[in-house]
Short mmCIF file of N, CA and C and ligand atoms in Angstrom, two decimals:
data_model
loop_
_atom_site.label_atom_id
_atom_site.label_comp_id
_atom_site.label_asym_id
_atom_site.label_seq_id
_atom_site.Cartn_x
_atom_site.Cartn_y
_atom_site.Cartn_z
N MET S 1 5.91 16.55 31.51
CA MET S 1 5.07 15.76 30.59
C MET S 1 4.31 16.66 29.62
N TYR S 2 4.24 16.20 28.39
CA TYR S 2 3.45 16.91 27.40
C TYR S 2 2.32 16.03 26.90
N ARG S 3 1.19 16.63 26.60
CA ARG S 3 0.14 15.88 25.92
C ARG S 3 -0.38 16.71 24.75
N LYS S 4 -0.92 15.99 23.76
CA LYS S 4 -1.42 16.64 22.56
C LYS S 4 -2.71 17.40 22.87
N SER S 5 -2.87 18.57 22.28
CA SER S 5 -4.09 19.36 22.47
C SER S 5 -5.31 18.60 21.95
N ASP S 6 -6.51 18.99 22.39
CA ASP S 6 -7.73 18.29 21.98
C ASP S 6 -8.19 18.71 20.59
N LYS S 7 -7.87 19.93 20.22
CA LYS S 7 -8.28 20.43 18.91
C LYS S 7 -7.06 20.79 18.07
N PRO S 8 -7.08 20.51 16.76
CA PRO S 8 -5.92 20.87 15.96
C PRO S 8 -5.73 22.39 15.87
N LEU S 9 -4.48 22.80 15.81
CA LEU S 9 -4.17 24.22 15.60
C LEU S 9 -4.45 24.59 14.14
N ILE S 10 -4.09 23.67 13.24
CA ILE S 10 -4.35 23.88 11.80
C ILE S 10 -4.94 22.59 11.24
N THR S 11 -6.12 22.67 10.68
CA THR S 11 -6.79 21.46 10.20
C THR S 11 -6.19 20.99 8.88
N ALA S 12 -6.46 19.73 8.55
CA ALA S 12 -5.98 19.17 7.28
C ALA S 12 -6.56 19.96 6.10
N GLN S 13 -7.79 20.39 6.25
CA GLN S 13 -8.42 21.16 5.16
C GLN S 13 -7.72 22.51 4.96
N ALA S 14 -7.39 23.17 6.07
CA ALA S 14 -6.68 24.45 5.97
C ALA S 14 -5.30 24.26 5.34
N ILE S 15 -4.63 23.18 5.71
CA ILE S 15 -3.32 22.89 5.11
C ILE S 15 -3.47 22.68 3.61
N ASN S 16 -4.46 21.87 3.23
CA ASN S 16 -4.64 21.57 1.80
C ASN S 16 -4.96 22.82 0.99
N GLU S 17 -5.77 23.70 1.56
CA GLU S 17 -6.10 24.95 0.86
C GLU S 17 -4.85 25.82 0.70
N ARG S 18 -4.07 25.90 1.75
CA ARG S 18 -2.84 26.72 1.70
C ARG S 18 -1.84 26.13 0.70
N LEU S 19 -1.80 24.80 0.61
CA LEU S 19 -0.86 24.14 -0.31
C LEU S 19 -1.11 24.57 -1.75
N GLU S 20 -2.38 24.76 -2.11
CA GLU S 20 -2.69 25.13 -3.49
C GLU S 20 -2.05 26.46 -3.88
N SER S 21 -2.23 27.49 -3.04
CA SER S 21 -1.68 28.80 -3.39
C SER S 21 -0.15 28.82 -3.24
N LEU S 22 0.34 28.11 -2.24
CA LEU S 22 1.79 28.05 -2.05
C LEU S 22 2.46 27.38 -3.25
N ALA S 23 1.89 26.28 -3.72
CA ALA S 23 2.47 25.57 -4.86
C ALA S 23 2.45 26.44 -6.12
N LYS S 24 1.43 27.25 -6.27
CA LYS S 24 1.38 28.17 -7.43
C LYS S 24 2.50 29.19 -7.35
N ASP S 25 2.72 29.76 -6.16
CA ASP S 25 3.81 30.73 -5.98
C ASP S 25 5.17 30.08 -6.26
N ILE S 26 5.34 28.85 -5.78
CA ILE S 26 6.61 28.16 -5.96
C ILE S 26 6.80 27.79 -7.43
N ALA S 27 5.73 27.37 -8.09
CA ALA S 27 5.82 27.04 -9.52
C ALA S 27 6.23 28.26 -10.32
N ALA S 28 5.76 29.45 -9.91
CA ALA S 28 6.12 30.69 -10.60
C ALA S 28 7.61 30.99 -10.45
N PHE S 29 8.18 30.59 -9.35
CA PHE S 29 9.63 30.72 -9.14
C PHE S 29 10.39 29.83 -10.12
N GLY S 30 9.80 28.69 -10.47
CA GLY S 30 10.39 27.82 -11.48
C GLY S 30 11.64 27.11 -11.03
N CYS S 31 11.57 26.42 -9.87
CA CYS S 31 12.77 25.78 -9.37
C CYS S 31 13.09 24.50 -10.15
N ASP S 32 14.38 24.16 -10.18
CA ASP S 32 14.87 22.96 -10.87
C ASP S 32 15.00 21.79 -9.92
N ILE S 33 15.24 22.08 -8.64
CA ILE S 33 15.44 21.00 -7.69
C ILE S 33 14.91 21.40 -6.31
N VAL S 34 14.17 20.49 -5.72
CA VAL S 34 13.69 20.66 -4.34
C VAL S 34 14.58 19.84 -3.42
N ILE S 35 15.16 20.47 -2.44
CA ILE S 35 15.94 19.75 -1.43
C ILE S 35 15.13 19.73 -0.14
N THR S 36 14.72 18.54 0.25
CA THR S 36 13.89 18.37 1.45
C THR S 36 14.76 18.05 2.66
N VAL S 37 14.48 18.72 3.76
CA VAL S 37 15.18 18.42 5.00
C VAL S 37 14.37 17.36 5.75
N LEU S 38 14.99 16.18 5.89
CA LEU S 38 14.33 15.06 6.56
C LEU S 38 14.55 15.14 8.06
N SER S 39 13.68 14.56 8.88
CA SER S 39 12.49 13.86 8.43
C SER S 39 11.27 14.79 8.40
N GLY S 40 11.34 15.88 9.15
CA GLY S 40 10.16 16.73 9.37
C GLY S 40 9.52 17.27 8.11
N GLY S 41 10.32 17.51 7.06
CA GLY S 41 9.78 18.14 5.86
C GLY S 41 9.18 17.19 4.85
N PHE S 42 9.13 15.87 5.16
CA PHE S 42 8.83 14.91 4.10
C PHE S 42 7.39 14.97 3.59
N LEU S 43 6.41 15.09 4.46
CA LEU S 43 5.00 15.13 4.01
C LEU S 43 4.73 16.43 3.26
N PHE S 44 5.20 17.51 3.82
CA PHE S 44 5.00 18.84 3.23
C PHE S 44 5.62 18.90 1.83
N SER S 45 6.87 18.45 1.70
CA SER S 45 7.52 18.56 0.40
C SER S 45 6.89 17.61 -0.61
N ALA S 46 6.40 16.46 -0.15
CA ALA S 46 5.71 15.54 -1.08
C ALA S 46 4.45 16.20 -1.61
N ASP S 47 3.69 16.83 -0.74
CA ASP S 47 2.43 17.47 -1.16
C ASP S 47 2.68 18.68 -2.05
N ILE S 48 3.74 19.42 -1.78
CA ILE S 48 4.09 20.56 -2.65
C ILE S 48 4.58 20.05 -4.01
N SER S 49 5.48 19.06 -3.98
CA SER S 49 6.09 18.57 -5.22
C SER S 49 5.05 18.02 -6.18
N LYS S 50 4.07 17.28 -5.67
CA LYS S 50 3.10 16.69 -6.59
C LYS S 50 2.14 17.74 -7.14
N ARG S 51 2.04 18.88 -6.48
CA ARG S 51 1.22 19.97 -7.03
C ARG S 51 1.98 20.76 -8.09
N ILE S 52 3.30 20.74 -8.04
CA ILE S 52 4.09 21.41 -9.08
C ILE S 52 4.16 20.49 -10.31
N ALA S 53 4.47 19.21 -10.05
CA ALA S 53 4.41 18.17 -11.09
C ALA S 53 5.02 18.59 -12.41
N SER S 54 6.22 19.15 -12.35
CA SER S 54 6.92 19.51 -13.58
C SER S 54 7.88 18.38 -13.95
N PRO S 55 7.94 17.99 -15.24
CA PRO S 55 8.76 16.82 -15.61
C PRO S 55 10.23 16.97 -15.24
N LYS S 56 10.71 18.20 -15.22
CA LYS S 56 12.14 18.43 -14.98
C LYS S 56 12.48 18.69 -13.51
N LEU S 57 11.47 18.75 -12.68
CA LEU S 57 11.74 19.05 -11.26
C LEU S 57 12.39 17.86 -10.58
N GLN S 58 13.58 18.08 -10.05
CA GLN S 58 14.31 17.01 -9.38
C GLN S 58 14.13 17.11 -7.87
N LEU S 59 14.31 15.96 -7.20
CA LEU S 59 14.15 15.91 -5.75
C LEU S 59 15.43 15.40 -5.10
N ALA S 60 15.79 16.00 -4.01
CA ALA S 60 16.94 15.53 -3.24
C ALA S 60 16.62 15.68 -1.76
N PHE S 61 17.37 14.96 -0.94
CA PHE S 61 17.05 14.90 0.50
C PHE S 61 18.32 15.03 1.33
N ILE S 62 18.22 15.83 2.38
CA ILE S 62 19.34 15.97 3.31
C ILE S 62 18.82 15.81 4.74
N ARG S 63 19.75 15.68 5.66
CA ARG S 63 19.39 15.68 7.07
C ARG S 63 20.18 16.77 7.76
N ALA S 64 19.57 17.36 8.76
CA ALA S 64 20.27 18.38 9.53
C ALA S 64 19.99 18.12 11.00
N SER S 65 21.05 18.09 11.79
CA SER S 65 20.84 17.92 13.22
C SER S 65 21.78 18.84 13.96
N SER S 66 21.30 19.36 15.06
CA SER S 66 22.16 20.24 15.84
C SER S 66 22.33 19.66 17.23
N TYR S 67 23.55 19.75 17.70
CA TYR S 67 23.84 19.19 19.01
C TYR S 67 23.87 20.32 20.01
N GLY S 68 22.84 20.40 20.81
CA GLY S 68 22.75 21.46 21.80
C GLY S 68 22.23 20.88 23.09
N ASN S 69 21.45 21.66 23.81
CA ASN S 69 20.97 21.19 25.10
C ASN S 69 19.57 20.59 25.00
N GLY S 70 19.33 19.73 24.03
CA GLY S 70 18.05 19.03 23.96
C GLY S 70 17.05 19.69 23.04
N THR S 71 16.12 20.49 23.57
CA THR S 71 15.05 21.04 22.74
C THR S 71 15.48 22.27 21.95
N GLU S 72 16.51 22.96 22.41
CA GLU S 72 16.99 24.14 21.69
C GLU S 72 17.98 23.70 20.61
N SER S 73 17.83 24.21 19.39
CA SER S 73 18.86 23.90 18.41
C SER S 73 20.02 24.87 18.64
N SER S 74 21.21 24.38 18.51
CA SER S 74 22.38 25.23 18.75
C SER S 74 22.98 25.64 17.42
N GLY S 75 24.02 26.42 17.44
CA GLY S 75 24.69 26.80 16.20
C GLY S 75 25.53 25.66 15.66
N ASN S 76 25.61 24.59 16.41
CA ASN S 76 26.47 23.47 16.06
C ASN S 76 25.73 22.49 15.17
N LEU S 77 25.66 22.81 13.89
CA LEU S 77 24.79 22.09 12.97
C LEU S 77 25.57 21.07 12.15
N LYS S 78 25.00 19.86 12.04
CA LYS S 78 25.61 18.85 11.18
C LYS S 78 24.64 18.54 10.03
N ILE S 79 25.12 18.69 8.81
CA ILE S 79 24.28 18.44 7.63
C ILE S 79 24.84 17.24 6.89
N THR S 80 23.98 16.28 6.56
CA THR S 80 24.44 15.13 5.80
C THR S 80 23.62 14.96 4.53
N GLY S 81 24.24 14.39 3.50
CA GLY S 81 23.54 14.12 2.24
C GLY S 81 23.89 15.08 1.13
N LEU S 82 24.59 16.15 1.44
CA LEU S 82 24.90 17.17 0.43
C LEU S 82 25.87 16.65 -0.63
N GLU S 83 26.69 15.66 -0.25
CA GLU S 83 27.77 15.24 -1.14
C GLU S 83 27.27 14.64 -2.46
N ASN S 84 26.03 14.14 -2.46
CA ASN S 84 25.52 13.52 -3.69
C ASN S 84 24.64 14.45 -4.52
N ILE S 85 24.54 15.70 -4.14
CA ILE S 85 23.61 16.60 -4.81
C ILE S 85 24.36 17.61 -5.67
N ASP S 86 23.94 17.70 -6.95
CA ASP S 86 24.56 18.65 -7.87
C ASP S 86 23.59 19.80 -8.13
N ILE S 87 23.92 20.97 -7.62
CA ILE S 87 23.01 22.11 -7.81
C ILE S 87 23.63 23.19 -8.71
N ARG S 88 24.71 22.84 -9.40
CA ARG S 88 25.38 23.84 -10.23
C ARG S 88 24.44 24.39 -11.30
N GLY S 89 24.30 25.70 -11.34
CA GLY S 89 23.47 26.37 -12.35
C GLY S 89 21.97 26.19 -12.14
N LYS S 90 21.58 25.62 -11.02
CA LYS S 90 20.15 25.32 -10.81
C LYS S 90 19.48 26.31 -9.85
N LYS S 91 18.17 26.43 -10.04
CA LYS S 91 17.35 27.17 -9.08
C LYS S 91 16.89 26.17 -8.03
N VAL S 92 17.27 26.44 -6.79
CA VAL S 92 17.08 25.47 -5.71
C VAL S 92 16.00 25.96 -4.74
N LEU S 93 15.15 25.03 -4.33
CA LEU S 93 14.21 25.33 -3.26
C LEU S 93 14.47 24.36 -2.10
N VAL S 94 14.81 24.89 -0.94
CA VAL S 94 15.00 24.07 0.26
C VAL S 94 13.69 24.06 1.04
N ILE S 95 13.19 22.86 1.34
CA ILE S 95 11.93 22.75 2.09
C ILE S 95 12.17 22.10 3.45
N ASP S 96 11.76 22.79 4.51
CA ASP S 96 11.81 22.20 5.86
C ASP S 96 10.44 22.38 6.50
N ASP S 97 10.26 21.71 7.63
CA ASP S 97 8.96 21.78 8.31
C ASP S 97 8.72 23.13 8.96
N ILE S 98 9.74 23.65 9.67
CA ILE S 98 9.47 24.82 10.50
C ILE S 98 10.71 25.68 10.67
N LEU S 99 10.51 26.97 10.67
CA LEU S 99 11.58 27.92 10.96
C LEU S 99 11.37 28.41 12.39
N ASP S 100 12.28 27.99 13.26
CA ASP S 100 12.15 28.30 14.68
C ASP S 100 13.21 29.35 15.04
N THR S 101 14.33 28.95 15.62
CA THR S 101 15.41 29.92 15.82
C THR S 101 15.99 30.38 14.48
N GLY S 102 15.86 29.51 13.48
CA GLY S 102 16.41 29.80 12.15
C GLY S 102 17.81 29.25 11.94
N ASN S 103 18.39 28.68 12.98
CA ASN S 103 19.78 28.18 12.88
C ASN S 103 19.92 27.11 11.81
N THR S 104 18.93 26.21 11.74
CA THR S 104 19.02 25.11 10.79
C THR S 104 19.02 25.63 9.36
N MET S 105 18.02 26.43 9.00
CA MET S 105 17.93 26.93 7.64
C MET S 105 19.08 27.85 7.29
N PHE S 106 19.52 28.64 8.27
CA PHE S 106 20.67 29.52 8.05
C PHE S 106 21.90 28.69 7.68
N GLY S 107 22.14 27.62 8.43
CA GLY S 107 23.30 26.77 8.20
C GLY S 107 23.21 26.03 6.87
N ILE S 108 22.00 25.60 6.51
CA ILE S 108 21.80 24.89 5.24
C ILE S 108 22.08 25.84 4.07
N LYS S 109 21.53 27.06 4.14
CA LYS S 109 21.77 28.04 3.08
C LYS S 109 23.26 28.34 2.92
N LYS S 110 23.91 28.44 4.07
CA LYS S 110 25.35 28.73 4.05
C LYS S 110 26.11 27.58 3.38
N ALA S 111 25.75 26.35 3.74
CA ALA S 111 26.43 25.18 3.17
C ALA S 111 26.19 25.08 1.66
N LEU S 112 24.97 25.44 1.22
CA LEU S 112 24.64 25.35 -0.21
C LEU S 112 25.26 26.49 -1.01
N SER S 113 25.55 27.58 -0.33
CA SER S 113 25.93 28.80 -1.05
C SER S 113 27.23 28.65 -1.83
N GLY S 114 28.08 27.72 -1.42
CA GLY S 114 29.33 27.52 -2.14
C GLY S 114 29.25 26.47 -3.23
N MET S 115 28.05 26.00 -3.54
CA MET S 115 27.92 24.84 -4.45
C MET S 115 27.47 25.21 -5.86
N GLY S 116 27.51 26.50 -6.18
CA GLY S 116 27.32 26.92 -7.58
C GLY S 116 25.89 27.03 -8.07
N ALA S 117 24.92 27.12 -7.17
CA ALA S 117 23.53 27.26 -7.61
C ALA S 117 23.29 28.61 -8.26
N GLU S 118 22.30 28.67 -9.17
CA GLU S 118 21.93 29.95 -9.75
C GLU S 118 21.21 30.79 -8.70
N GLU S 119 20.35 30.14 -7.94
CA GLU S 119 19.56 30.84 -6.94
C GLU S 119 19.11 29.83 -5.88
N ILE S 120 19.04 30.27 -4.63
CA ILE S 120 18.58 29.40 -3.54
C ILE S 120 17.44 30.08 -2.82
N ARG S 121 16.29 29.42 -2.78
CA ARG S 121 15.18 29.96 -1.99
C ARG S 121 14.74 28.91 -0.96
N THR S 122 14.02 29.40 0.04
CA THR S 122 13.65 28.52 1.14
C THR S 122 12.14 28.53 1.36
N CYS S 123 11.63 27.39 1.81
CA CYS S 123 10.19 27.24 2.05
C CYS S 123 9.98 26.44 3.32
N VAL S 124 9.12 26.93 4.18
CA VAL S 124 8.76 26.18 5.39
C VAL S 124 7.24 26.15 5.53
N LEU S 125 6.74 25.07 6.09
CA LEU S 125 5.30 25.00 6.36
C LEU S 125 4.94 26.01 7.45
N LEU S 126 5.77 26.05 8.51
CA LEU S 126 5.45 26.88 9.67
C LEU S 126 6.59 27.83 9.99
N ASP S 127 6.22 28.99 10.49
CA ASP S 127 7.21 30.00 10.88
C ASP S 127 6.85 30.50 12.27
N LYS S 128 7.83 30.42 13.18
CA LYS S 128 7.65 30.95 14.54
C LYS S 128 8.56 32.17 14.69
N PRO S 129 8.17 33.32 14.17
CA PRO S 129 9.08 34.48 14.16
C PRO S 129 9.52 34.92 15.55
N ALA S 130 8.70 34.67 16.57
CA ALA S 130 9.05 35.10 17.93
C ALA S 130 10.32 34.44 18.44
N ARG S 131 10.68 33.30 17.85
CA ARG S 131 11.82 32.52 18.34
C ARG S 131 13.12 32.79 17.58
N ARG S 132 13.06 33.63 16.56
CA ARG S 132 14.19 33.79 15.65
C ARG S 132 15.42 34.39 16.32
N THR S 133 16.55 33.75 16.13
CA THR S 133 17.83 34.32 16.55
C THR S 133 18.77 34.48 15.37
N ALA S 134 18.66 33.60 14.37
CA ALA S 134 19.51 33.71 13.17
C ALA S 134 18.91 34.74 12.22
N ASP S 135 19.76 35.33 11.42
CA ASP S 135 19.35 36.38 10.49
C ASP S 135 18.81 35.73 9.21
N ILE S 136 17.56 35.27 9.26
CA ILE S 136 16.98 34.60 8.09
C ILE S 136 15.45 34.72 8.09
N THR S 137 14.89 34.91 6.90
CA THR S 137 13.44 34.79 6.71
C THR S 137 13.25 33.78 5.57
N ALA S 138 12.14 33.05 5.59
CA ALA S 138 11.90 32.10 4.51
C ALA S 138 11.20 32.82 3.35
N ASP S 139 11.50 32.37 2.13
CA ASP S 139 10.88 33.00 0.95
C ASP S 139 9.43 32.58 0.80
N PHE S 140 9.12 31.36 1.17
CA PHE S 140 7.74 30.86 1.10
C PHE S 140 7.35 30.28 2.46
N VAL S 141 6.25 30.75 3.02
CA VAL S 141 5.80 30.30 4.34
C VAL S 141 4.34 29.86 4.26
N GLY S 142 4.07 28.67 4.80
CA GLY S 142 2.69 28.20 4.83
C GLY S 142 1.86 28.95 5.85
N PHE S 143 2.27 28.89 7.10
CA PHE S 143 1.54 29.54 8.19
C PHE S 143 2.52 30.11 9.21
N GLU S 144 2.21 31.31 9.68
CA GLU S 144 2.95 31.87 10.81
C GLU S 144 2.21 31.44 12.07
N ILE S 145 2.96 30.95 13.07
CA ILE S 145 2.32 30.50 14.31
C ILE S 145 2.98 31.12 15.54
N GLU S 146 2.28 31.04 16.65
CA GLU S 146 2.82 31.53 17.92
C GLU S 146 3.92 30.60 18.41
N ASN S 147 4.57 31.02 19.48
CA ASN S 147 5.65 30.24 20.07
C ASN S 147 5.10 29.07 20.88
N LYS S 148 4.66 28.02 20.16
CA LYS S 148 4.19 26.80 20.81
C LYS S 148 4.83 25.61 20.13
N PHE S 149 5.08 24.54 20.88
CA PHE S 149 5.65 23.34 20.28
C PHE S 149 4.54 22.58 19.56
N VAL S 150 4.76 22.29 18.29
CA VAL S 150 3.70 21.67 17.49
C VAL S 150 4.14 20.32 16.92
N VAL S 151 3.15 19.48 16.64
CA VAL S 151 3.41 18.15 16.04
C VAL S 151 2.39 17.90 14.93
N GLY S 152 2.67 16.87 14.16
CA GLY S 152 1.77 16.45 13.09
C GLY S 152 2.27 16.91 11.73
N TYR S 153 1.73 16.29 10.68
CA TYR S 153 2.07 16.63 9.30
C TYR S 153 3.59 16.67 9.10
N GLY S 154 4.26 15.65 9.61
CA GLY S 154 5.70 15.54 9.47
C GLY S 154 6.47 15.87 10.74
N LEU S 155 5.91 16.72 11.58
CA LEU S 155 6.62 17.12 12.80
C LEU S 155 6.36 16.13 13.93
N ASP S 156 7.40 15.84 14.70
CA ASP S 156 7.30 14.80 15.72
C ASP S 156 7.52 15.32 17.13
N TYR S 157 7.11 14.49 18.07
CA TYR S 157 7.51 14.64 19.47
C TYR S 157 8.13 13.32 19.86
N ALA S 158 9.44 13.27 20.01
CA ALA S 158 10.17 12.02 20.29
C ALA S 158 9.80 10.92 19.30
N GLY S 159 9.65 11.30 18.04
CA GLY S 159 9.38 10.32 16.99
C GLY S 159 7.91 10.04 16.74
N ASP S 160 7.04 10.52 17.63
CA ASP S 160 5.60 10.25 17.48
C ASP S 160 4.87 11.39 16.76
N TYR S 161 3.67 11.10 16.33
CA TYR S 161 2.71 12.08 15.76
C TYR S 161 2.99 12.54 14.33
N ARG S 162 4.07 12.06 13.70
CA ARG S 162 4.43 12.58 12.39
C ARG S 162 3.36 12.37 11.32
N THR S 163 2.60 11.28 11.46
CA THR S 163 1.69 10.92 10.36
C THR S 163 0.33 11.59 10.45
N TYR S 164 0.08 12.37 11.49
CA TYR S 164 -1.19 13.09 11.58
C TYR S 164 -1.31 14.09 10.44
N PRO S 165 -2.48 14.17 9.80
CA PRO S 165 -2.62 15.13 8.70
C PRO S 165 -2.87 16.57 9.14
N GLU S 166 -3.01 16.80 10.45
CA GLU S 166 -3.23 18.15 10.98
C GLU S 166 -2.00 18.58 11.79
N ILE S 167 -1.97 19.87 12.15
CA ILE S 167 -0.96 20.37 13.10
C ILE S 167 -1.63 20.54 14.46
N TRP S 168 -0.96 19.98 15.48
CA TRP S 168 -1.47 20.03 16.85
C TRP S 168 -0.43 20.70 17.74
N THR S 169 -0.88 21.34 18.82
CA THR S 169 0.09 21.85 19.79
C THR S 169 0.26 20.80 20.89
N MET S 170 1.44 20.79 21.49
CA MET S 170 1.68 19.95 22.66
C MET S 170 1.58 20.86 23.88
N GLU S 171 0.81 20.41 24.86
CA GLU S 171 0.61 21.24 26.05
C GLU S 171 1.16 20.54 27.28
N GLU S 172 1.67 21.34 28.18
CA GLU S 172 2.24 20.76 29.40
C GLU S 172 1.13 20.22 30.28
N SER S 173 1.36 19.02 30.82
CA SER S 173 0.37 18.44 31.74
C SER S 173 1.10 17.85 32.94
N ASP S 174 0.34 17.51 33.96
CA ASP S 174 0.97 17.03 35.20
C ASP S 174 1.39 15.57 35.11
N GLY S 175 0.98 14.87 34.06
CA GLY S 175 1.43 13.49 33.93
C GLY S 175 0.30 12.56 33.69
P1 5GP Z 201 15.66 25.96 14.20
O1 5GP Z 201 17.03 25.58 13.80
O2 5GP Z 201 14.97 26.90 13.23
O3 5GP Z 201 15.58 26.46 15.61
O4 5GP Z 201 14.82 24.66 14.30
C1 5GP Z 201 14.44 23.98 13.24
C2 5GP Z 201 14.14 22.55 13.61
O5 5GP Z 201 13.76 22.37 14.99
C3 5GP Z 201 12.97 22.10 12.79
O6 5GP Z 201 13.42 21.56 11.57
C4 5GP Z 201 12.34 21.07 13.69
O7 5GP Z 201 12.96 19.83 13.48
C5 5GP Z 201 12.65 21.53 15.09
N1 5GP Z 201 11.51 22.27 15.67
C6 5GP Z 201 11.45 23.58 15.95
N2 5GP Z 201 10.25 23.92 16.47
C7 5GP Z 201 9.52 22.79 16.51
C8 5GP Z 201 8.18 22.47 16.94
O8 5GP Z 201 7.37 23.31 17.38
N3 5GP Z 201 7.80 21.16 16.81
C9 5GP Z 201 8.61 20.20 16.34
N4 5GP Z 201 8.13 18.96 16.27
N5 5GP Z 201 9.88 20.45 15.92
C10 5GP Z 201 10.33 21.74 16.00
MG1 MG Z 202 13.97 19.49 11.45
#
């Protein structure tokens, strides 16, 4: 059994402050299209996108799921939604909630790499470097965190907690 921690790991105020500087860095990159990985990345990418607010910035959405042994993502990645996205000649920013093993973002970058983009960069709200197995680092990172399972601000636990404006850790409890 898991239960949510009593205090947030990252407060809504800390997230909002970080969003300002992150959005400035991303705006300087000058991307043409943001590709959001659903569902976890939806709040984060919405908050980043509205801070960039460029008339030509396009938005697209994909899903990525890996079939492994439950909580661990495996190398067996399925990506859907790419077929309707045209990134030819564009500067692309892929936004996901968290870089954990890195398998998901690695697979997404690989899938996009044959689609004719001018440049592909990646952005995650959270980075758990201790868990990395794939050879990938994100170009833009909101916060580096320890190896703990987190929820809130788009991230879920069995579908719950996504709408919380803070990041919380889930802690093991006896029930
Ligand atoms: P990776 O492929 O990098 O191991 O995992 C990426 C995906 O696993 C994320 O997009 C997210 O859906 C899920 N994930 C990894 N760590 C966490 C976590 O601490 N909390 C939640 N809610 N999801 C996580
Ligand atoms: Mg995800």
